[in-house]
Amino acid sequence: MDSPLVDGFGRNITYLRLSVTDRCDLRCAYCMAEKMTFLPKSEILSLEELETICAAFIARGVRKIRLTGGEPLVRRDILRLVRSLGDCLDRGELEELTLTTNGVLLEKYARDLKAAGIKRINVSLDSLDADVFARLTRRNVLGQVLRGMDAARNAGLHIKINTVALRNVNETEIPSILTWAHGHHMDMTLIEVMPMGEIDADRVDQYVPLTEIREGLEKKYTLLDTLLRTGGPSRYVRVRETGGLLGFITPLTNNFCAGCNRVRVTCTGRIYMCLGRDDHLDLREAVRSENPGRVIHAALDKAMIAKPQAHDFSIRERKAQPATRRHMSVTGG
Ligand code: SAM
Ligand code: SF4
């Protein structure tokens, strides 16, 4: 292996999140504006170029890759990339390949994803009420998402549900989503909304601190703290009554940047060293250069030096500027 990726704070970077497209078949109100300007198609890297970037990260010690977006399953020929990364799993070069999806296209892809080597996926689901789901995502497809999850479970994929807590949208529904998820043997992670990109609403109206949601859940459930860490920012409790796990991602009320092990690459080849910052380095020229291997490795070394210690999200004042100009859909979750 080439020299491992270690940042200026001594953190080992072993996890890559790769956004394969910024486009999506939903328009979740906390993620995107209704009328979005997407990245120009001409700037989007080919699947071969994304494979070259992944290979460079793997050579430097990345052991886990999560494909994300936008919606990763809307990228044409996505299975080609999944299969080629699946081959890295077979050769023992990668330990885990995962995917975050909104579930809309899972019915079509579940079996092929499993066959390519994916074992676990995260499905984002913020409401089980068809009207709330349609208002929030601006698309009336809850039934299709639920069928997609059935297909995924039938294919043998483990699902974790990701739910963003939203004031006056799903805050009172979270206990029943938890009961449903654990009842279907799916763990769940709750996420605080982050002020990324201009959207059509004010973040102050969307934000609910998870401390508040936890207090509500504790009236119904016994939440047992665990030491389980999956290398990410989630802190897990075991719900005694269901036996399932519940994670809390709290970038606003309690960040866990000290243990950060990841960087993100977008579909245009930008590396973002921190989710909460706009600073980035560009790999597009590197991947298209005469000697991509050497030039990409030099860029990765620079990225390690540039990785900041922590993000600094806050949602306090109305009409505040977002923490990042880009939307979450550019780097993925
Ligand atoms: N489209 C896929 C999906 O929804 O799962 C993958 C990309 S999406 C950007 C990844 C995750 O980011 C989802 O769980 C979504 O709920 C979350 N997300 C999007 N915008 C967010 C925001 N502003 N704050 C917190 N989470 C956000
Ligand atoms: Fe699309 Fe995922 Fe963003 Fe929703 S959260 S708009 S599904 S990228």
Short mmCIF file of C-alpha atoms and ligand atoms in Angstrom, two decimals:
data_model
loop_
_atom_site.label_atom_id
_atom_site.label_comp_id
_atom_site.label_asym_id
_atom_site.label_seq_id
_atom_site.Cartn_x
_atom_site.Cartn_y
_atom_site.Cartn_z
CA MET A 1 0.00 0.00 0.00
CA ASP A 2 1.12 3.59 -0.64
CA SER A 3 1.39 5.82 2.41
CA PRO A 4 -1.88 5.97 4.36
CA LEU A 5 -3.99 9.08 4.47
CA VAL A 6 -3.49 10.84 7.80
CA ASP A 7 -4.63 14.43 8.28
CA GLY A 8 -2.96 17.24 10.18
CA PHE A 9 -4.81 16.23 13.37
CA GLY A 10 -3.61 12.63 13.24
CA ARG A 11 -6.92 11.24 12.01
CA ASN A 12 -6.69 8.22 9.69
CA ILE A 13 -8.87 8.64 6.63
CA THR A 14 -10.19 5.21 5.71
CA TYR A 15 -13.68 6.10 4.50
CA LEU A 16 -14.71 7.72 1.21
CA ARG A 17 -18.17 8.99 0.41
CA LEU A 18 -18.57 9.30 -3.32
CA SER A 19 -21.44 11.31 -4.74
CA VAL A 20 -22.06 9.88 -8.22
CA THR A 21 -24.59 12.54 -9.25
CA ASP A 22 -26.12 15.68 -7.75
CA ARG A 23 -29.43 14.94 -9.51
CA CYS A 24 -32.39 13.35 -7.78
CA ASP A 25 -35.88 12.05 -8.43
CA LEU A 26 -37.17 13.68 -5.21
CA ARG A 27 -36.97 17.30 -4.03
CA CYS A 28 -36.87 17.00 -0.21
CA ALA A 29 -37.65 20.46 1.13
CA TYR A 30 -34.73 20.46 3.62
CA CYS A 31 -32.22 19.29 1.01
CA MET A 32 -33.08 21.12 -2.18
CA ALA A 33 -34.97 24.10 -3.54
CA GLU A 34 -37.96 23.17 -5.70
CA LYS A 35 -36.26 24.67 -8.74
CA MET A 36 -32.69 23.46 -8.62
CA THR A 37 -29.79 24.29 -10.89
CA PHE A 38 -27.77 21.11 -11.17
CA LEU A 39 -24.10 20.82 -12.04
CA PRO A 40 -23.45 21.14 -15.79
CA LYS A 41 -23.40 17.69 -17.41
CA SER A 42 -20.15 18.56 -19.18
CA GLU A 43 -18.38 18.74 -15.80
CA ILE A 44 -19.51 15.36 -14.55
CA LEU A 45 -16.84 12.68 -14.47
CA SER A 46 -17.37 9.43 -16.33
CA LEU A 47 -17.76 6.21 -14.37
CA GLU A 48 -14.24 5.19 -15.47
CA GLU A 49 -12.86 8.43 -14.05
CA LEU A 50 -14.70 7.84 -10.77
CA GLU A 51 -13.22 4.32 -10.70
CA THR A 52 -9.72 5.79 -11.12
CA ILE A 53 -10.31 8.11 -8.17
CA CYS A 54 -11.62 5.25 -6.02
CA ALA A 55 -8.57 3.16 -6.94
CA ALA A 56 -6.26 5.95 -5.77
CA PHE A 57 -8.10 6.21 -2.44
CA ILE A 58 -7.99 2.42 -2.00
CA ALA A 59 -4.25 2.44 -2.70
CA ARG A 60 -3.91 4.95 0.16
CA GLY A 61 -5.78 2.82 2.68
CA VAL A 62 -9.45 3.65 2.20
CA ARG A 63 -11.36 0.53 3.26
CA LYS A 64 -14.95 1.65 3.05
CA ILE A 65 -16.76 3.44 0.24
CA ARG A 66 -20.32 4.71 0.39
CA LEU A 67 -22.02 5.67 -2.87
CA THR A 68 -24.37 8.57 -2.48
CA GLY A 69 -25.74 11.59 -4.34
CA GLY A 70 -28.11 13.23 -5.16
CA GLU A 71 -29.80 9.95 -5.74
CA PRO A 72 -27.11 7.44 -6.72
CA LEU A 73 -29.58 5.10 -8.42
CA VAL A 74 -30.60 7.73 -11.00
CA ARG A 75 -27.06 7.72 -12.45
CA ARG A 76 -27.15 5.81 -15.72
CA ASP A 77 -25.13 2.58 -15.64
CA ILE A 78 -24.53 2.93 -11.89
CA LEU A 79 -24.33 -0.85 -11.65
CA ARG A 80 -21.10 -0.76 -13.65
CA LEU A 81 -19.40 1.21 -10.92
CA VAL A 82 -20.99 -0.90 -8.18
CA ARG A 83 -19.74 -4.09 -9.85
CA SER A 84 -16.25 -2.76 -10.34
CA LEU A 85 -16.06 -1.73 -6.66
CA GLY A 86 -17.58 -5.10 -5.79
CA ASP A 87 -14.54 -6.68 -7.48
CA CYS A 88 -12.34 -4.69 -5.06
CA LEU A 89 -14.30 -6.33 -2.21
CA ASP A 90 -13.65 -9.76 -3.73
CA ARG A 91 -9.93 -9.03 -3.95
CA GLY A 92 -9.87 -7.91 -0.31
CA GLU A 93 -8.86 -4.34 -1.27
CA LEU A 94 -12.05 -2.91 0.21
CA GLU A 95 -13.83 -4.07 3.38
CA GLU A 96 -17.21 -2.53 2.77
CA LEU A 97 -19.24 -1.00 -0.03
CA THR A 98 -22.49 0.70 0.91
CA LEU A 99 -25.10 2.97 -0.58
CA THR A 100 -27.40 5.71 0.65
CA THR A 101 -30.64 5.94 -1.31
CA ASN A 102 -34.11 7.42 -1.13
CA GLY A 103 -35.45 3.98 -2.09
CA VAL A 104 -37.48 5.10 -5.14
CA LEU A 105 -35.55 2.84 -7.54
CA LEU A 106 -34.74 0.03 -5.13
CA GLU A 107 -37.36 -2.31 -6.51
CA LYS A 108 -35.47 -2.23 -9.80
CA TYR A 109 -31.93 -2.46 -8.41
CA ALA A 110 -32.01 -4.37 -5.10
CA ARG A 111 -31.04 -7.81 -6.41
CA ASP A 112 -28.22 -6.51 -8.60
CA LEU A 113 -26.82 -4.40 -5.76
CA LYS A 114 -26.73 -7.46 -3.51
CA ALA A 115 -25.20 -9.61 -6.24
CA ALA A 116 -22.45 -7.01 -6.75
CA GLY A 117 -21.38 -7.30 -3.11
CA ILE A 118 -23.36 -4.62 -1.24
CA LYS A 119 -24.62 -6.00 2.07
CA ARG A 120 -26.07 -2.94 3.79
CA ILE A 121 -27.80 0.16 2.57
CA ASN A 122 -29.16 3.28 4.21
CA VAL A 123 -32.62 4.32 3.10
CA SER A 124 -33.74 7.85 3.89
CA LEU A 125 -37.33 8.03 5.02
CA ASP A 126 -38.76 10.98 6.88
CA SER A 127 -42.44 10.04 7.06
CA LEU A 128 -44.71 7.04 6.73
CA ASP A 129 -47.70 9.29 6.15
CA ALA A 130 -48.29 9.47 2.38
CA ASP A 131 -49.45 13.11 2.47
CA VAL A 132 -46.58 14.29 4.66
CA PHE A 133 -44.13 12.31 2.51
CA ALA A 134 -45.52 13.87 -0.69
CA ARG A 135 -45.43 17.40 0.73
CA LEU A 136 -41.92 16.98 2.06
CA THR A 137 -40.35 15.27 -0.96
CA ARG A 138 -42.60 17.08 -3.47
CA ARG A 139 -43.27 13.67 -5.08
CA ASN A 140 -46.10 11.22 -4.30
CA VAL A 141 -44.08 7.99 -4.19
CA LEU A 142 -44.19 6.61 -0.65
CA GLY A 143 -45.71 3.33 -1.88
CA GLN A 144 -42.89 2.86 -4.37
CA VAL A 145 -40.28 3.48 -1.65
CA LEU A 146 -41.92 0.94 0.66
CA ARG A 147 -42.02 -1.63 -2.16
CA GLY A 148 -38.36 -0.90 -2.81
CA MET A 149 -37.52 -1.65 0.81
CA ASP A 150 -39.43 -4.93 0.65
CA ALA A 151 -37.45 -5.84 -2.46
CA ALA A 152 -34.20 -4.95 -0.70
CA ARG A 153 -35.01 -7.07 2.34
CA ASN A 154 -36.06 -9.95 0.09
CA ALA A 155 -32.75 -9.66 -1.74
CA GLY A 156 -30.95 -10.02 1.61
CA LEU A 157 -29.83 -6.40 2.01
CA HIS A 158 -29.71 -5.00 5.56
CA ILE A 159 -31.42 -1.64 5.74
CA LYS A 160 -30.81 1.21 8.14
CA ILE A 161 -33.38 3.99 8.09
CA ASN A 162 -32.14 7.60 8.13
CA THR A 163 -34.63 10.18 9.31
CA VAL A 164 -34.06 13.92 9.49
CA ALA A 165 -36.01 15.44 12.39
CA LEU A 166 -38.09 18.35 11.14
CA ARG A 167 -40.15 20.80 13.19
CA ASN A 168 -43.88 20.60 12.46
CA VAL A 169 -43.30 17.94 9.79
CA ASN A 170 -42.33 14.63 11.40
CA GLU A 171 -41.29 15.48 14.96
CA THR A 172 -44.36 13.80 16.48
CA GLU A 173 -44.19 10.87 14.05
CA ILE A 174 -40.66 9.79 15.00
CA PRO A 175 -41.70 7.33 17.76
CA SER A 176 -43.98 5.51 15.32
CA ILE A 177 -41.33 5.46 12.56
CA LEU A 178 -38.97 3.93 15.13
CA THR A 179 -41.52 1.27 16.12
CA TRP A 180 -42.09 0.46 12.44
CA ALA A 181 -38.36 0.33 11.57
CA HIS A 182 -37.41 -1.89 14.50
CA GLY A 183 -40.50 -4.02 13.87
CA HIS A 184 -39.05 -4.72 10.40
CA HIS A 185 -35.55 -5.44 11.82
CA MET A 186 -34.12 -2.18 10.54
CA ASP A 187 -31.96 0.03 12.75
CA MET A 188 -32.59 3.74 12.55
CA THR A 189 -30.56 6.93 12.73
CA LEU A 190 -31.98 10.36 13.48
CA ILE A 191 -30.25 13.40 11.98
CA GLU A 192 -30.34 17.09 12.82
CA VAL A 193 -31.01 19.27 9.81
CA MET A 194 -27.90 21.11 8.63
CA PRO A 195 -27.84 24.60 7.07
CA MET A 196 -26.43 23.58 3.69
CA GLY A 197 -27.38 25.47 0.53
CA GLU A 198 -30.22 27.92 -0.16
CA ILE A 199 -33.63 26.27 0.08
CA ASP A 200 -37.16 27.66 -0.07
CA ALA A 201 -37.69 27.62 3.73
CA ASP A 202 -35.92 29.13 6.72
CA ARG A 203 -33.76 26.60 8.60
CA VAL A 204 -34.97 28.05 11.90
CA ASP A 205 -38.46 26.73 11.06
CA GLN A 206 -37.12 23.24 10.20
CA TYR A 207 -34.61 22.62 12.97
CA VAL A 208 -35.40 20.44 15.99
CA PRO A 209 -32.53 19.60 18.35
CA LEU A 210 -32.31 15.84 18.85
CA THR A 211 -32.03 16.40 22.60
CA GLU A 212 -35.73 17.31 22.41
CA ILE A 213 -36.64 14.26 20.30
CA ARG A 214 -34.71 12.01 22.68
CA GLU A 215 -36.64 13.35 25.67
CA GLY A 216 -39.90 12.54 23.87
CA LEU A 217 -38.73 9.02 22.98
CA GLU A 218 -37.69 8.36 26.56
CA LYS A 219 -41.34 8.76 27.65
CA LYS A 220 -42.18 5.70 25.57
CA TYR A 221 -38.95 3.71 25.38
CA THR A 222 -35.95 2.79 27.50
CA LEU A 223 -32.84 4.00 25.65
CA LEU A 224 -29.70 2.17 26.77
CA ASP A 225 -26.42 3.90 25.86
CA THR A 226 -23.96 1.71 23.95
CA LEU A 227 -20.28 2.05 23.11
CA LEU A 228 -20.96 0.96 19.54
CA ARG A 229 -19.08 3.11 17.00
CA THR A 230 -19.26 2.64 13.27
CA GLY A 231 -16.48 5.15 12.63
CA GLY A 232 -19.01 7.86 11.94
CA PRO A 233 -20.67 10.67 13.84
CA SER A 234 -23.57 8.53 15.04
CA ARG A 235 -23.96 7.70 18.73
CA TYR A 236 -26.14 4.65 19.28
CA VAL A 237 -28.57 3.55 21.96
CA ARG A 238 -30.23 0.15 22.21
CA VAL A 239 -34.00 0.41 22.59
CA ARG A 240 -34.82 -2.08 25.32
CA GLU A 241 -38.43 -2.68 24.24
CA THR A 242 -37.61 -3.40 20.56
CA GLY A 243 -34.03 -4.67 20.77
CA GLY A 244 -33.09 -2.43 17.83
CA LEU A 245 -30.43 0.27 17.57
CA LEU A 246 -31.15 3.98 17.34
CA GLY A 247 -28.42 6.39 16.25
CA PHE A 248 -28.23 10.14 16.81
CA ILE A 249 -26.30 12.39 14.42
CA THR A 250 -26.08 15.73 16.15
CA PRO A 251 -23.91 18.13 14.14
CA LEU A 252 -25.66 21.09 15.77
CA THR A 253 -25.99 20.09 19.41
CA ASN A 254 -22.87 17.92 19.78
CA ASN A 255 -20.40 17.39 16.95
CA PHE A 256 -18.05 14.41 16.87
CA CYS A 257 -15.45 15.81 14.49
CA ALA A 258 -12.55 14.64 16.69
CA GLY A 259 -13.03 11.08 15.41
CA CYS A 260 -13.70 11.98 11.77
CA ASN A 261 -12.34 9.31 9.40
CA ARG A 262 -13.76 10.44 6.07
CA VAL A 263 -13.60 12.69 3.05
CA ARG A 264 -16.14 13.26 0.32
CA VAL A 265 -15.75 13.37 -3.45
CA THR A 266 -18.38 14.83 -5.76
CA CYS A 267 -19.39 13.66 -9.23
CA THR A 268 -17.30 16.46 -10.73
CA GLY A 269 -14.21 15.26 -8.87
CA ARG A 270 -14.04 17.79 -6.04
CA ILE A 271 -12.76 16.53 -2.69
CA TYR A 272 -14.50 18.15 0.25
CA MET A 273 -12.50 17.51 3.38
CA CYS A 274 -15.36 18.54 5.67
CA LEU A 275 -19.13 18.35 5.16
CA GLY A 276 -19.63 21.70 6.82
CA ARG A 277 -17.11 23.73 4.78
CA ASP A 278 -16.92 24.94 1.21
CA ASP A 279 -13.13 24.48 0.86
CA HIS A 280 -12.27 21.77 -1.62
CA LEU A 281 -9.61 20.51 -3.98
CA ASP A 282 -10.24 19.54 -7.57
CA LEU A 283 -9.33 16.08 -8.86
CA ARG A 284 -10.86 16.56 -12.31
CA GLU A 285 -7.69 17.89 -13.93
CA ALA A 286 -5.66 15.27 -12.07
CA VAL A 287 -7.78 12.37 -13.29
CA ARG A 288 -7.56 13.68 -16.86
CA SER A 289 -3.80 14.30 -16.73
CA GLU A 290 -1.10 12.21 -18.44
CA ASN A 291 -0.18 10.51 -15.17
CA PRO A 292 -3.38 10.41 -13.12
CA GLY A 293 -1.96 8.12 -10.41
CA ARG A 294 0.86 10.48 -9.47
CA VAL A 295 -1.17 13.69 -9.77
CA ILE A 296 -4.12 12.34 -7.77
CA HIS A 297 -1.82 11.16 -4.97
CA ALA A 298 -0.23 14.62 -4.78
CA ALA A 299 -3.75 16.13 -4.52
CA LEU A 300 -4.68 13.67 -1.75
CA ASP A 301 -1.59 14.72 0.22
CA LYS A 302 -2.70 18.36 -0.09
CA ALA A 303 -6.22 17.41 1.00
CA MET A 304 -4.87 15.83 4.18
CA ILE A 305 -3.05 19.03 5.09
CA ALA A 306 -6.16 21.09 4.33
CA LYS A 307 -8.67 18.99 6.28
CA PRO A 308 -10.06 21.26 9.02
CA GLN A 309 -10.42 20.21 12.63
CA ALA A 310 -14.20 20.64 12.83
CA HIS A 311 -17.27 22.14 11.24
CA ASP A 312 -19.20 24.95 12.79
CA PHE A 313 -22.90 24.58 11.99
CA SER A 314 -25.40 26.76 13.74
CA ILE A 315 -29.09 27.49 13.21
CA ARG A 316 -30.04 30.43 15.37
CA GLU A 317 -30.96 33.50 13.39
CA ARG A 318 -33.61 33.89 10.76
CA LYS A 319 -32.47 34.69 7.21
CA ALA A 320 -28.92 33.63 8.09
CA GLN A 321 -26.59 32.60 5.29
CA PRO A 322 -26.19 28.81 4.99
CA ALA A 323 -22.94 27.32 6.36
CA THR A 324 -22.11 26.09 2.85
CA ARG A 325 -23.14 27.38 -0.54
CA ARG A 326 -23.54 23.84 -1.83
CA HIS A 327 -26.54 21.69 -1.01
CA MET A 328 -26.19 18.35 0.77
CA SER A 329 -27.07 16.70 -2.56
CA VAL A 330 -23.69 17.72 -4.02
CA THR A 331 -21.62 15.82 -1.47
CA GLY A 332 -24.22 13.37 -0.19
CA GLY A 333 -24.82 12.05 3.28
N1 SAM B 1 -30.73 10.69 -2.15
C1 SAM B 1 -30.18 9.83 -1.19
C2 SAM B 1 -30.97 9.84 0.08
O1 SAM B 1 -31.80 10.73 0.27
O2 SAM B 1 -30.74 8.94 0.89
C3 SAM B 1 -28.72 10.11 -0.89
C4 SAM B 1 -28.29 11.53 -0.78
S1 SAM B 1 -29.02 12.47 0.55
C5 SAM B 1 -28.28 14.04 0.31
C6 SAM B 1 -28.19 11.77 1.94
C7 SAM B 1 -28.77 12.06 3.30
O3 SAM B 1 -28.64 13.43 3.57
C8 SAM B 1 -30.24 11.71 3.44
O4 SAM B 1 -30.39 10.89 4.58
C9 SAM B 1 -30.89 13.04 3.67
O5 SAM B 1 -32.01 12.93 4.50
C10 SAM B 1 -29.78 13.84 4.29
N2 SAM B 1 -29.89 15.29 4.12
C11 SAM B 1 -30.11 15.99 2.99
N3 SAM B 1 -30.08 17.31 3.23
C12 SAM B 1 -29.83 17.46 4.55
C13 SAM B 1 -29.67 18.58 5.41
N4 SAM B 1 -29.74 19.83 4.95
N5 SAM B 1 -29.42 18.33 6.72
C14 SAM B 1 -29.34 17.06 7.20
N6 SAM B 1 -29.46 15.97 6.44
C15 SAM B 1 -29.72 16.17 5.13
FE1 SF4 B 2 -32.89 13.69 -3.13
FE2 SF4 B 2 -31.76 12.56 -1.00
FE3 SF4 B 2 -31.85 15.23 -1.25
FE4 SF4 B 2 -34.09 13.94 -0.82
S1 SF4 B 2 -32.35 14.04 0.57
S2 SF4 B 2 -33.77 15.54 -2.37
S3 SF4 B 2 -33.77 12.09 -1.88
S4 SF4 B 2 -30.74 13.86 -2.53
#
